[in-house]
Amino acid sequence: MSLQLTGIHHLTAITANAPKNLDFYTRTLGLRLVKKTVNQDDTSAYHLFYADGQASPGTDLTFFDWPVGRERRGTHSIVRTGLRVGSDESLRWWKERLVASAVPAGEIGGIGGHSALDFEDPEGQRFRLVSDGGAGAAHPWDKSPVPAEHQIRGLGPITISVPDLASTEAVLTRVMNMRKGREYPSPDGEGQVHVFEMGEGGPAAELHVAVQPGLRPAHQGAGAVHHVAFRAPDQETLHQWTQRLNEFRLPSSGEVERYYFRSLYFREPNGILFEIATDGPGFTVDEPLETLGERLSLPPFLEGRRASIEANLKPLA
């Protein structure tokens, strides 16, 4: 059997207002803050991780807190983040909640083979709530303001925009072993969207590629997505992916120790940053599951700088 990615691991976006970001994702969306740490390459910035009640791989939505202006939307970018819920009934529940919270939201409808509801966060990041029909395990957070049956179950699909499909498709299918499936018109009326599947498929394991040559290149800022990560079960599998990228002469970061997982970064031909990350060891490696996210966590190589790092961070509350 060929080397396979098993789905979406996490997605990292950019916020310019960490306190409001924390409020929206925990209180409005009902996600759990499972890790409060810093960007390991820029310790002046928070790196906030939101996930389900068990901090499961495939549920992590993370943010770098950078003092930047708003994103300029366009192609060569990740344009829509899918968040899975368990049913069409949950979509209706969320529509009412988002409207009541004055969150910009569209109408429930069929998009790309799934029942879905589009909305935006306060900084303009574009999301799509997707009904996955209750497939797979769910791990609700018992302290969420959202009822367990309607809580966000995880990530996927993720939609990227490119001006030309050919080179991106070659990397997705020949290098990353994704399967090309269906296609559908982009809901925004700009171009066609092509669906690529990983592992067992389904919303948690789909990357949607919108081909949009009429758009100008995006410029990252608040409300933009920085990168998307795909799942590798363990470190041995990640070694195989590292070797595979080398065999295809695809430039990469080499393996990077992120403490909570091990990562490999590279850019697809249209410049979008991809990551392959291991499922483990996970967020309980340095604090108990019961108290995840309650204090600033630092990996061992930064622990000696805790006092100076904490002094440079803005309060979240």
Rosetta silent file (secondary structure, phi, psi, omega in degrees, C-alpha in Angstrom):
SEQUENCE: MSLQLTGIHHLTAITANAPKNLDFYTRTLGLRLVKKTVNQDDTSAYHLFYADGQASPGTDLTFFDWPVGRERRGTHSIVRTGLRVGSDESLRWWKERLVASAVPAGEIGGIGGHSALDFEDPEGQRFRLVSDGGAGAAHPWDKSPVPAEHQIRGLGPITISVPDLASTEAVLTRVMNMRKGREYPSPDGEGQVHVFEMGEGGPAAELHVAVQPGLRPAHQGAGAVHHVAFRAPDQETLHQWTQRLNEFRLPSSGEVERYYFRSLYFREPNGILFEIATDGPGFTVDEPLETLGERLSLPPFLEGRRASIEANLKPLA
SCORE:     score description
SCORE:     0.000 S_00000001
   1 L     0.000  138.761 -178.405    0.000    0.000    0.000 S_00000001
   2 L   -71.639  158.754  177.146    1.318    3.478   -0.856 S_00000001
   3 L   -61.133  130.133 -173.896    2.225    6.005    1.800 S_00000001
   4 L  -128.463  136.950  164.293   -0.965    7.783    2.865 S_00000001
   5 L   -79.181  148.749 -174.743   -1.909   10.938    4.729 S_00000001
   6 L  -104.752   -1.511  177.851   -4.913   10.245    6.953 S_00000001
   7 L   149.324 -165.819  176.715   -6.615   13.656    6.899 S_00000001
   8 E   -79.249  132.324  179.053   -6.367   17.241    8.110 S_00000001
   9 E   -93.274  -58.143  175.344   -4.181   17.590   11.235 S_00000001
  10 E  -156.623  170.127  175.897   -4.536   21.287   12.073 S_00000001
  11 E  -135.205  133.200 -178.040   -4.899   24.692   10.507 S_00000001
  12 E  -115.347  127.732 -177.074   -3.017   27.800   11.628 S_00000001
  13 E  -121.767 -177.023 -174.863   -4.374   31.301   11.024 S_00000001
  14 E  -121.939  132.782  172.640   -3.466   34.861   11.993 S_00000001
  15 E  -124.504  149.303  173.565   -5.148   37.166   14.498 S_00000001
  16 L  -107.385    6.773 -178.056   -4.240   40.724   15.440 S_00000001
  17 L  -146.764   85.859 -174.807   -6.330   40.633   18.622 S_00000001
  18 H   -61.202  -42.778 -179.942   -5.674   37.618   20.843 S_00000001
  19 H   -60.337  -44.156  179.120   -8.149   38.539   23.642 S_00000001
  20 H   -69.712  -33.308  176.120  -11.069   38.934   21.218 S_00000001
  21 H   -61.724  -46.852  178.567   -9.946   35.827   19.361 S_00000001
  22 H   -59.618  -43.652 -179.421  -10.039   33.833   22.592 S_00000001
  23 H   -62.508  -46.380 -176.978  -13.490   35.162   23.407 S_00000001
  24 H   -65.910  -45.818 -173.096  -14.950   34.334   19.982 S_00000001
  25 H   -76.918  -26.586  177.838  -13.546   30.826   19.641 S_00000001
  26 H   -92.766  -39.298 -176.068  -14.319   29.674   23.174 S_00000001
  27 H   -89.469  -45.252 -179.104  -17.566   31.521   23.902 S_00000001
  28 H   -80.032  -50.599 -179.045  -19.226   31.877   20.496 S_00000001
  29 L   -86.053  -14.675  173.774  -17.884   28.753   18.770 S_00000001
  30 L    73.636   19.446  177.563  -17.577   26.768   21.998 S_00000001
  31 L   -79.718  161.848  178.902  -14.144   25.316   21.287 S_00000001
  32 E   -96.931  131.040  169.759  -11.726   24.418   24.062 S_00000001
  33 E   -74.197  108.337 -173.956   -8.457   26.322   24.498 S_00000001
  34 E  -102.617  -13.315  176.307   -6.161   23.299   24.751 S_00000001
  35 E  -156.144  123.204  173.590   -2.774   25.004   24.585 S_00000001
  36 E  -110.271  104.526 -176.733   -1.679   28.535   25.412 S_00000001
  37 E  -140.133 -164.047  179.840    1.882   28.840   24.203 S_00000001
  38 E  -122.207  159.657  171.951    4.060   31.046   21.990 S_00000001
  39 E   -62.603  120.578 -174.692    5.200   30.937   18.396 S_00000001
  40 L   -66.788  -18.802  177.997    8.421   28.946   18.696 S_00000001
  41 L   -99.709   -5.519 -179.983   10.042   31.096   15.994 S_00000001
  42 E  -153.856   85.133 -170.910    8.746   34.407   17.435 S_00000001
  43 E   -72.251   -0.574  174.234    8.263   34.177   21.199 S_00000001
  44 E   -80.147   -9.807 -175.355    6.732   37.669   21.375 S_00000001
  45 E  -111.756  135.801  170.537    3.577   36.204   19.821 S_00000001
  46 E   -63.521  151.308  164.098    1.010   33.902   21.377 S_00000001
  47 E  -126.718  107.571 -176.296    0.223   30.645   19.640 S_00000001
  48 E  -101.744  133.858 -179.464   -3.275   29.646   20.727 S_00000001
  49 E  -117.244  122.938  174.092   -4.665   26.167   20.035 S_00000001
  50 E  -111.620  145.610 -177.316   -8.407   25.419   20.071 S_00000001
  51 E  -160.168 -167.059  176.869   -9.752   21.887   19.722 S_00000001
  52 L   -82.231 -173.926 -174.852  -12.363   19.408   20.954 S_00000001
  53 L   -63.300  -25.932 -178.735  -12.675   18.183   24.527 S_00000001
  54 L  -102.886    4.416 -176.714   -9.878   15.617   24.159 S_00000001
  55 L    55.361   45.990 -174.296   -7.515   17.831   22.096 S_00000001
  56 L   -74.378  143.546  171.151   -7.718   15.226   19.342 S_00000001
  57 L   -57.854  140.758 -178.178   -5.563   15.406   16.194 S_00000001
  58 L    94.477   -2.767  178.743   -7.674   16.719   13.357 S_00000001
  59 L  -118.718   -0.500 -172.136   -9.572   19.191   15.550 S_00000001
  60 E   -80.916  119.962  171.002   -6.868   21.824   16.142 S_00000001
  61 E  -113.826  117.605 -170.985   -7.557   25.358   14.962 S_00000001
  62 E  -123.397  157.418 -176.472   -4.588   27.517   15.920 S_00000001
  63 E  -137.501  134.156  164.454   -3.656   31.197   15.770 S_00000001
  64 E   -88.927  136.029  178.830   -0.509   33.295   15.689 S_00000001
  65 E  -100.278  100.065 -178.108   -1.091   36.678   17.364 S_00000001
  66 L  -123.161  139.568  179.683    0.675   39.247   15.191 S_00000001
  67 L   -79.556   78.900 -175.753    0.109   43.057   15.071 S_00000001
  68 L  -127.696  163.313  174.760   -0.749   43.206   11.373 S_00000001
  69 L   -77.427 -179.468 -177.794   -3.442   44.723    9.174 S_00000001
  70 E   -68.437  152.303  174.212   -6.242   42.765    7.507 S_00000001
  71 L   -59.860  143.770  164.890   -5.613   40.150    4.853 S_00000001
  72 E   -97.580  113.988 -174.316   -5.899   41.128    1.195 S_00000001
  73 L   -69.777  152.599  178.191   -7.951   38.322   -0.250 S_00000001
  74 L   168.921 -165.653 -179.363   -6.977   36.551   -3.438 S_00000001
  75 E   -88.526 -173.828 -172.210   -5.539   33.408   -4.947 S_00000001
  76 L    59.820   39.933 -173.451   -2.296   31.588   -4.003 S_00000001
  77 E  -157.248  168.089  172.309   -3.881   31.119   -0.555 S_00000001
  78 E   -90.264  121.144 -166.792   -6.044   29.071    1.797 S_00000001
  79 E  -112.853  -14.596 -178.184   -9.476   30.632    1.431 S_00000001
  80 E  -154.184  130.229 -179.134  -12.010   28.641    3.448 S_00000001
  81 E  -106.479  118.755  177.496  -11.732   26.537    6.624 S_00000001
  82 E   -82.381  136.412  174.538  -14.217   23.718    7.082 S_00000001
  83 E  -124.313  122.860 -173.173  -15.493   22.924   10.586 S_00000001
  84 E   -88.462  137.605  169.627  -17.460   19.700   10.927 S_00000001
  85 E  -124.204  170.472 -166.316  -20.702   19.265   12.843 S_00000001
  86 L   -87.529  -10.946 -173.399  -22.747   16.101   13.201 S_00000001
  87 L  -164.935  165.351  172.653  -25.988   16.799   11.356 S_00000001
  88 H   -64.684  -32.068  176.069  -28.130   19.120    9.283 S_00000001
  89 H   -60.398  -39.236  177.609  -30.030   19.845   12.496 S_00000001
  90 H   -64.798  -36.540  176.565  -26.774   21.181   13.952 S_00000001
  91 H   -61.002  -41.793  178.913  -26.374   23.465   10.939 S_00000001
  92 H   -65.247  -39.994  177.690  -29.814   24.926   11.635 S_00000001
  93 H   -61.111  -44.325 -178.937  -28.906   25.375   15.296 S_00000001
  94 H   -67.345  -36.164  177.436  -25.692   27.162   14.310 S_00000001
  95 H   -58.451  -45.884  178.730  -27.486   29.428   11.856 S_00000001
  96 H   -63.304  -42.290 -177.961  -29.692   30.689   14.681 S_00000001
  97 H   -65.742  -43.956 -177.978  -26.707   31.086   17.046 S_00000001
  98 H   -66.078  -42.523  177.979  -24.583   32.979   14.544 S_00000001
  99 H   -61.271  -44.832 -179.861  -27.426   35.339   13.633 S_00000001
 100 H   -64.357  -26.706 -179.893  -28.152   35.972   17.321 S_00000001
 101 L   -93.854    7.411 -179.943  -24.438   36.715   17.867 S_00000001
 102 L    59.251   35.635  176.948  -24.334   39.157   14.900 S_00000001
 103 L   -94.331  127.316  179.252  -21.835   36.945   13.080 S_00000001
 104 L   -59.105  121.318 -177.321  -21.915   37.310    9.261 S_00000001
 105 E  -143.008  150.857  178.151  -23.374   34.055    7.904 S_00000001
 106 L   -90.989 -150.522  178.861  -24.878   32.783    4.669 S_00000001
 107 L  -109.256  153.218  177.344  -27.665   30.308    4.084 S_00000001
 108 L   -71.938  132.811  179.347  -27.592   26.542    4.611 S_00000001
 109 E  -166.347  176.460  177.979  -27.181   24.681    1.342 S_00000001
 110 E   -84.747  122.821  178.441  -25.358   21.954   -0.521 S_00000001
 111 E  -132.113  117.249  174.637  -21.736   22.865   -1.290 S_00000001
 112 L    62.253   29.124  178.636  -19.298   20.401   -2.819 S_00000001
 113 L    92.752    2.079 -179.449  -21.315   17.365   -1.842 S_00000001
 114 E  -129.420  148.623  168.097  -21.945   18.398    1.771 S_00000001
 115 E   -71.992  133.773 -169.847  -24.659   20.339    3.593 S_00000001
 116 E  -151.027  162.629  178.825  -22.924   23.506    4.701 S_00000001
 117 E  -143.180  117.321 -179.770  -23.198   26.991    6.196 S_00000001
 118 E   -87.501  144.321  173.179  -20.621   29.729    5.479 S_00000001
 119 E  -155.638  172.348  178.606  -19.686   32.416    8.011 S_00000001
 120 E  -128.666  147.673  175.782  -16.819   34.736    8.953 S_00000001
 121 L   -82.060  176.472 -174.824  -15.083   35.438   12.244 S_00000001
 122 L   -61.291  -19.000  179.001  -14.702   39.043   13.538 S_00000001
 123 L  -102.313    7.320  174.873  -11.465   39.513   11.539 S_00000001
 124 L    91.596    8.051  175.111  -12.904   38.160    8.310 S_00000001
 125 L   -67.681  135.090 -174.377  -11.541   34.625    8.321 S_00000001
 126 E   -92.770  126.705 -178.446  -13.829   32.543    6.122 S_00000001
 127 E  -123.158  161.279  173.631  -15.345   29.371    7.555 S_00000001
 128 E  -139.654  111.360  171.674  -17.737   26.692    6.403 S_00000001
 129 E   -74.055  128.466 -173.782  -19.697   24.586    8.877 S_00000001
 130 E  -126.198  131.087  175.133  -20.108   21.174    7.231 S_00000001
 131 E   -80.179  120.859  177.658  -22.384   18.302    8.244 S_00000001
 132 L   -99.435    8.202  177.691  -20.347   15.083    8.344 S_00000001
 133 L    69.353   15.630  179.811  -23.382   12.961    9.231 S_00000001
 134 L    78.093   17.706 -178.621  -21.892   12.014   12.584 S_00000001
 135 L   -70.334  138.044  176.166  -19.096    9.951   11.007 S_00000001
 136 L    78.801  179.437 -175.921  -16.244    8.967   13.299 S_00000001
 137 L   -77.101  149.377  173.497  -15.627    9.686   16.959 S_00000001
 138 L  -127.489  141.428 -178.026  -16.684   12.904   18.675 S_00000001
 139 L  -130.748   80.869 -178.771  -15.228   14.253   21.907 S_00000001
 140 L   -62.063  156.578  175.621  -17.368   17.111   23.237 S_00000001
 141 L   -98.594  122.298 -171.947  -16.016   19.532   25.827 S_00000001
 142 L   -71.620  -12.694  177.907  -18.164   19.407   28.955 S_00000001
 143 L  -102.535    8.824  179.945  -17.529   23.099   29.766 S_00000001
 144 L   -71.798  144.604  173.220  -18.496   24.390   26.324 S_00000001
 145 L   -74.213   -7.855  179.080  -21.411   26.843   26.068 S_00000001
 146 L   -95.858  131.656  178.498  -22.512   24.836   23.004 S_00000001
 147 L   -55.426  146.342 -174.022  -24.622   21.698   23.662 S_00000001
 148 H   -53.442  -39.743 -174.439  -22.663   18.473   23.126 S_00000001
 149 H   -72.120  -14.641 -179.132  -24.761   17.352   20.163 S_00000001
 150 H  -111.997    0.949 -177.452  -24.046   20.590   18.272 S_00000001
 151 L   -65.273  152.509  175.865  -20.372   21.104   19.113 S_00000001
 152 L   -66.224  128.447 -172.903  -17.768   21.401   16.369 S_00000001
 153 L   -93.355  -18.543 -178.594  -16.321   17.930   15.821 S_00000001
 154 E   158.969 -171.454 -176.634  -13.153   18.814   13.917 S_00000001
 155 E   -93.426  156.723  170.117  -11.647   20.279   10.764 S_00000001
 156 E   116.222  149.457   -8.270  -12.367   19.729    7.102 S_00000001
 157 E   -72.917  165.424  173.244  -12.633   20.173    4.254 S_00000001
 158 E  -110.424  136.323 -178.727  -10.043   22.898    3.677 S_00000001
 159 E  -112.746  127.985  174.471  -10.265   25.000    0.493 S_00000001
 160 E  -113.191  158.270  177.480   -7.265   26.549   -1.238 S_00000001
 161 E  -119.805  130.037  176.746   -7.230   28.875   -4.271 S_00000001
 162 E  -133.175  152.793  178.215   -4.701   28.591   -7.098 S_00000001
 163 L   -79.431  -21.815 -177.947   -4.584   30.278  -10.533 S_00000001
 164 L  -143.244  132.900 -173.816   -3.612   27.054  -12.322 S_00000001
 165 H   -80.920  -32.796 -163.911   -4.418   23.473  -11.323 S_00000001
 166 H   -54.527  -52.790 -175.037   -1.795   21.435  -13.184 S_00000001
 167 H   -69.922  -37.986  177.316    1.292   21.883  -10.996 S_00000001
 168 H   -65.676  -44.115  178.593   -0.658   21.726   -7.717 S_00000001
 169 H   -59.455  -38.881  179.860   -2.507   18.593   -8.857 S_00000001
 170 H   -60.804  -42.623  178.947    0.800   16.940   -9.722 S_00000001
 171 H   -69.113  -42.483 -178.264    2.103   17.476   -6.182 S_00000001
 172 H   -63.707  -42.051 -174.082   -1.164   16.413   -4.534 S_00000001
 173 H   -90.204  -44.312 -174.631   -1.533   13.199   -6.524 S_00000001
 174 H   -83.071  -36.588 -178.258    2.008   12.119   -7.428 S_00000001
 175 H   -92.864  -48.846 -172.967    3.876   13.260   -4.316 S_00000001
 176 L   -93.260   -0.498  174.932    1.220   13.341   -1.572 S_00000001
 177 L    58.828   31.273  172.834   -0.780   10.356   -2.907 S_00000001
 178 L   -79.633  157.794  178.654   -4.151   12.099   -2.747 S_00000001
 179 E  -105.331  129.816  177.711   -6.996   10.862   -4.952 S_00000001
 180 E   -81.341  129.343 -177.882   -8.728   13.278   -7.299 S_00000001
 181 E  -117.983 -128.537 -173.893  -12.502   13.021   -6.991 S_00000001
 182 E   -74.658  173.281  171.190  -15.488   15.166   -7.868 S_00000001
 183 E  -141.658  160.907 -177.384  -15.581   18.824   -8.854 S_00000001
 184 E  -156.219  157.453  178.508  -18.155   21.590   -8.470 S_00000001
 185 E   -67.158  139.883  177.023  -18.617   25.303   -9.295 S_00000001
 186 L   -61.908  133.432 -179.922  -17.157   27.655   -6.695 S_00000001
 187 L   -60.262  -24.125  179.338  -19.976   29.130   -4.545 S_00000001
 188 L   -84.924    2.352  176.378  -18.504   32.610   -5.039 S_00000001
 189 L    83.196    1.875 -177.236  -18.933   32.244   -8.798 S_00000001
 190 L  -109.872   96.062  172.022  -15.194   32.371   -9.498 S_00000001
 191 L    87.040 -177.970 -179.052  -13.868   29.176  -11.078 S_00000001
 192 E  -109.819  146.618 -179.793  -14.244   25.445  -10.526 S_00000001
 193 E  -110.444  130.739 -178.982  -13.370   23.527   -7.342 S_00000001
 194 E  -111.132  132.808 -175.407  -11.596   20.152   -7.510 S_00000001
 195 E   -99.616  129.652  176.567  -11.784   17.722   -4.569 S_00000001
 196 E  -119.855  133.978 -173.429   -8.754   15.689   -3.479 S_00000001
 197 E  -112.297  148.758  174.825   -9.132   12.907   -0.899 S_00000001
 198 L  -120.727  157.861  171.129   -6.781   11.350    1.665 S_00000001
 199 L    47.099 -124.835 -178.057   -6.994    8.121    3.636 S_00000001
 200 L   -82.369   -3.112  179.842  -10.583    6.996    4.143 S_00000001
 201 L    75.957 -166.029 -175.854  -11.936   10.199    2.589 S_00000001
 202 L    88.142  170.027 -174.146  -14.899   12.189    3.869 S_00000001
 203 H   -55.770  -32.337 -178.729  -14.948   15.828    5.014 S_00000001
 204 H   -74.343   -8.458 -175.723  -12.145   15.321    7.572 S_00000001
 205 H  -134.302   38.912  179.363   -9.825   14.103    4.818 S_00000001
 206 E  -124.416  138.963  168.543  -10.563   16.382    1.873 S_00000001
 207 E  -116.439  123.290 -179.995   -8.644   19.258    0.329 S_00000001
 208 E  -101.711  129.371 -175.930  -10.706   21.373   -2.075 S_00000001
 209 E  -114.535  109.652  177.238   -8.766   23.265   -4.754 S_00000001
 210 E   -88.366  126.063  178.749  -10.497   26.274   -6.341 S_00000001
 211 E   -96.629  110.153 -169.795   -8.974   27.253   -9.698 S_00000001
 212 L  -135.754   72.704 -177.225   -9.315   31.045   -9.889 S_00000001
 213 L   -67.192  -14.924 -178.018   -7.008   32.658  -12.462 S_00000001
 214 L   -82.717   -7.289 -178.387   -9.012   35.886  -12.407 S_00000001
 215 L   -93.367  149.226  173.869   -8.035   36.785   -8.845 S_00000001
 216 L   -77.912  162.182  178.539   -4.959   38.742   -7.814 S_00000001
 217 E   -63.386  141.979  177.071   -2.505   37.127   -5.380 S_00000001
 218 L   -73.466  160.404  172.635   -3.510   37.286   -1.721 S_00000001
 219 E  -129.636  122.517 -173.863   -1.474   39.089    0.914 S_00000001
 220 L   -66.927  148.484  177.285   -1.477   37.578    4.394 S_00000001
 221 L  -173.488 -167.606  177.733   -2.733   39.525    7.386 S_00000001
 222 E   -59.392  134.181 -176.584   -5.281   39.256   10.171 S_00000001
 223 L    93.254   -6.687  178.864   -8.084   36.944    9.070 S_00000001
 224 L   -92.895  162.568  172.985   -5.805   34.962    6.766 S_00000001
 225 E   -98.735  132.933 -178.585   -4.704   31.349    7.080 S_00000001
 226 E   -82.719  -47.394  178.316   -0.961   30.821    7.496 S_00000001
 227 E  -163.067  164.522  174.663   -0.777   27.099    6.678 S_00000001
 228 E  -121.260  141.470 -179.135   -2.624   23.785    6.718 S_00000001
 229 E  -116.287  143.552  179.892   -1.226   20.580    8.195 S_00000001
 230 E  -112.540  153.905 -170.252   -1.971   16.997    7.189 S_00000001
 231 E   -87.664  131.918  166.405   -1.890   13.941    9.444 S_00000001
 232 E  -119.932  133.452 -172.205    0.868   11.352    9.667 S_00000001
 233 L   -61.613  -35.499 -172.633    0.232    8.669   12.313 S_00000001
 234 L  -156.963  177.550 -175.453    3.718    8.599   13.821 S_00000001
 235 H   -67.315  -35.860  178.844    7.334    9.675   13.550 S_00000001
 236 H   -61.830  -41.314  176.876    8.364    6.696   11.424 S_00000001
 237 H   -64.816  -38.844  178.222    5.733    7.663    8.837 S_00000001
 238 H   -62.564  -39.330  175.822    6.976   11.255    8.924 S_00000001
 239 H   -56.889  -40.311  179.907   10.501    9.995    8.173 S_00000001
 240 H   -65.612  -37.837  177.169    9.052    8.295    5.095 S_00000001
 241 H   -66.898  -38.980  177.196    7.419   11.538    3.978 S_00000001
 242 H   -59.485  -45.633  178.623   10.715   13.383    4.453 S_00000001
 243 H   -63.506  -38.499 -178.507   12.432   10.821    2.267 S_00000001
 244 H   -65.884  -43.343  177.479    9.658   11.043   -0.314 S_00000001
 245 H   -61.741  -39.049  177.731    9.940   14.823   -0.636 S_00000001
 246 H   -63.238  -40.949 -179.685   13.691   14.438   -1.049 S_00000001
 247 H   -63.260  -34.227  178.299   13.197   11.847   -3.778 S_00000001
 248 L   -88.111    4.002 -179.644   10.971   14.282   -5.680 S_00000001
 249 L    56.141   37.977  177.902   13.489   17.095   -5.051 S_00000001
 250 L   -93.740  115.497 -176.965   10.770   19.139   -3.385 S_00000001
 251 L   -58.526  139.876 -179.973   12.397   21.714   -1.048 S_00000001
 252 L  -146.065  172.682  178.069   11.327   21.368    2.590 S_00000001
 253 L   -74.850  -16.026 -162.110   12.171   22.488    6.106 S_00000001
 254 L    73.801  169.905 -176.461   13.371   19.056    7.100 S_00000001
 255 E   -71.206  134.796 -177.304   11.784   17.629   10.226 S_00000001
 256 E  -120.916  129.333  179.366   11.084   20.172   12.964 S_00000001
 257 E   -83.274  112.022  178.293   10.441   19.229   16.607 S_00000001
 258 L  -101.703    6.030  176.242    7.350   21.099   17.800 S_00000001
 259 L    75.428  -50.992  178.688    7.200   19.139   21.090 S_00000001
 260 L   -84.423  -19.386  173.783    3.458   18.422   20.801 S_00000001
 261 E  -162.777  167.830  176.798    4.041   16.882   17.365 S_00000001
 262 E  -110.537  139.443 -167.771    6.848   16.613   14.835 S_00000001
 263 E  -128.498  157.325  175.134    6.489   18.546   11.585 S_00000001
 264 E  -137.470  123.091 -175.420    7.692   18.789    8.003 S_00000001
 265 E  -112.942  143.652  173.789    6.998   21.994    6.027 S_00000001
 266 E  -161.071  164.684  178.953    7.023   22.657    2.286 S_00000001
 267 E  -110.419  136.374  173.405    5.252   24.813   -0.295 S_00000001
 268 L   -74.909  169.294 -169.438    3.125   23.511   -3.119 S_00000001
 269 L   -59.458  -21.375  177.537    3.888   25.057   -6.553 S_00000001
 270 L   -93.556   11.705  171.390    1.536   28.045   -6.072 S_00000001
 271 L    90.562    2.321 -178.945    3.298   29.017   -2.864 S_00000001
 272 L   -79.023  133.311 -175.781    0.792   27.766   -0.269 S_00000001
 273 E   -81.114  122.496  175.983    2.489   26.454    2.873 S_00000001
 274 E  -109.689  152.749  175.071    1.779   22.804    3.700 S_00000001
 275 E  -136.307  142.635  166.986    2.808   20.870    6.790 S_00000001
 276 E  -112.435  126.461 -173.896    2.778   17.171    7.567 S_00000001
 277 E  -130.495  145.841  179.328    2.502   16.598   11.331 S_00000001
 278 E   -77.142  150.876  177.847    2.470   13.528   13.558 S_00000001
 279 E   -66.169  -30.034 -176.720   -0.598   12.667   15.629 S_00000001
 280 E  -121.420  174.331    6.829    1.497   12.418   18.792 S_00000001
 281 E   -77.385  -15.540  175.969    2.699   12.872   21.395 S_00000001
 282 L    97.651  177.962 -170.778   -0.127   15.406   21.784 S_00000001
 283 H   -82.675   -8.308  177.957   -1.009   18.249   24.117 S_00000001
 284 H   -90.082    9.128 -179.552   -1.003   16.245   27.349 S_00000001
 285 H   -67.704  -23.782 -177.804    2.765   15.772   27.147 S_00000001
 286 L  -128.708    1.915  174.663    3.299   18.730   29.487 S_00000001
 287 L  -159.013  152.862 -176.708   -0.002   19.243   31.341 S_00000001
 288 L   -65.786  151.246  178.164   -2.983   17.116   32.407 S_00000001
 289 H   -55.155  -38.004 -174.571   -5.981   16.764   30.107 S_00000001
 290 H   -65.232  -27.913 -174.241   -8.223   18.263   32.786 S_00000001
 291 H  -119.799   23.747  179.175   -6.342   21.591   32.909 S_00000001
 292 L   -55.144  137.107  173.298   -5.192   22.026   29.303 S_00000001
 293 L    79.145    2.333 -175.948   -4.747   25.646   28.258 S_00000001
 294 L   -85.013  -19.184  177.935   -5.045   27.152   31.731 S_00000001
 295 L  -134.299  165.467  177.668   -1.416   28.288   31.994 S_00000001
 296 E   -70.997  120.063  178.008    1.314   29.326   29.570 S_00000001
 297 L  -100.103  135.141  176.898    2.982   26.158   28.268 S_00000001
 298 L  -128.799  137.513  175.526    6.508   26.309   26.917 S_00000001
 299 L   -64.515  157.699 -174.617    8.499   23.501   25.321 S_00000001
 300 H   -52.387  -35.554 -176.496   11.611   22.475   27.282 S_00000001
 301 H   -74.087   -9.027  175.565   13.981   24.450   25.042 S_00000001
 302 H  -110.558   -9.167 -173.504   12.103   27.687   25.920 S_00000001
 303 H   -59.119  -35.519 -179.180   11.368   26.981   29.599 S_00000001
 304 L   -66.771  -14.795  179.322   14.557   28.685   30.772 S_00000001
 305 L  -105.668   16.210 -173.870   13.307   31.931   29.214 S_00000001
 306 H   -53.786  -48.135 -175.021    9.855   31.804   30.819 S_00000001
 307 H   -59.426  -46.045 -177.865   10.172   35.010   32.858 S_00000001
 308 H   -72.143  -34.856  178.395   11.237   37.163   29.926 S_00000001
 309 H   -65.659  -46.867 -179.481    8.722   35.559   27.547 S_00000001
 310 H   -62.763  -35.846 -178.227    5.818   36.099   29.954 S_00000001
 311 H   -66.463  -24.720 -177.333    6.885   39.715   30.521 S_00000001
 312 H   -93.904   -3.807 -178.083    6.609   40.435   26.782 S_00000001
 313 L   -94.710  141.550  175.975    3.141   38.914   26.282 S_00000001
 314 L   -75.940  146.652  175.221   -0.051   40.928   26.496 S_00000001
 315 L   -61.036  144.032  178.625   -2.709   39.723   28.978 S_00000001
 316 L   -87.448  -24.681 -177.499   -5.417   37.624   27.321 S_00000001
 317 L   -95.346    0.000    0.000   -8.167   38.582   29.749 S_00000001
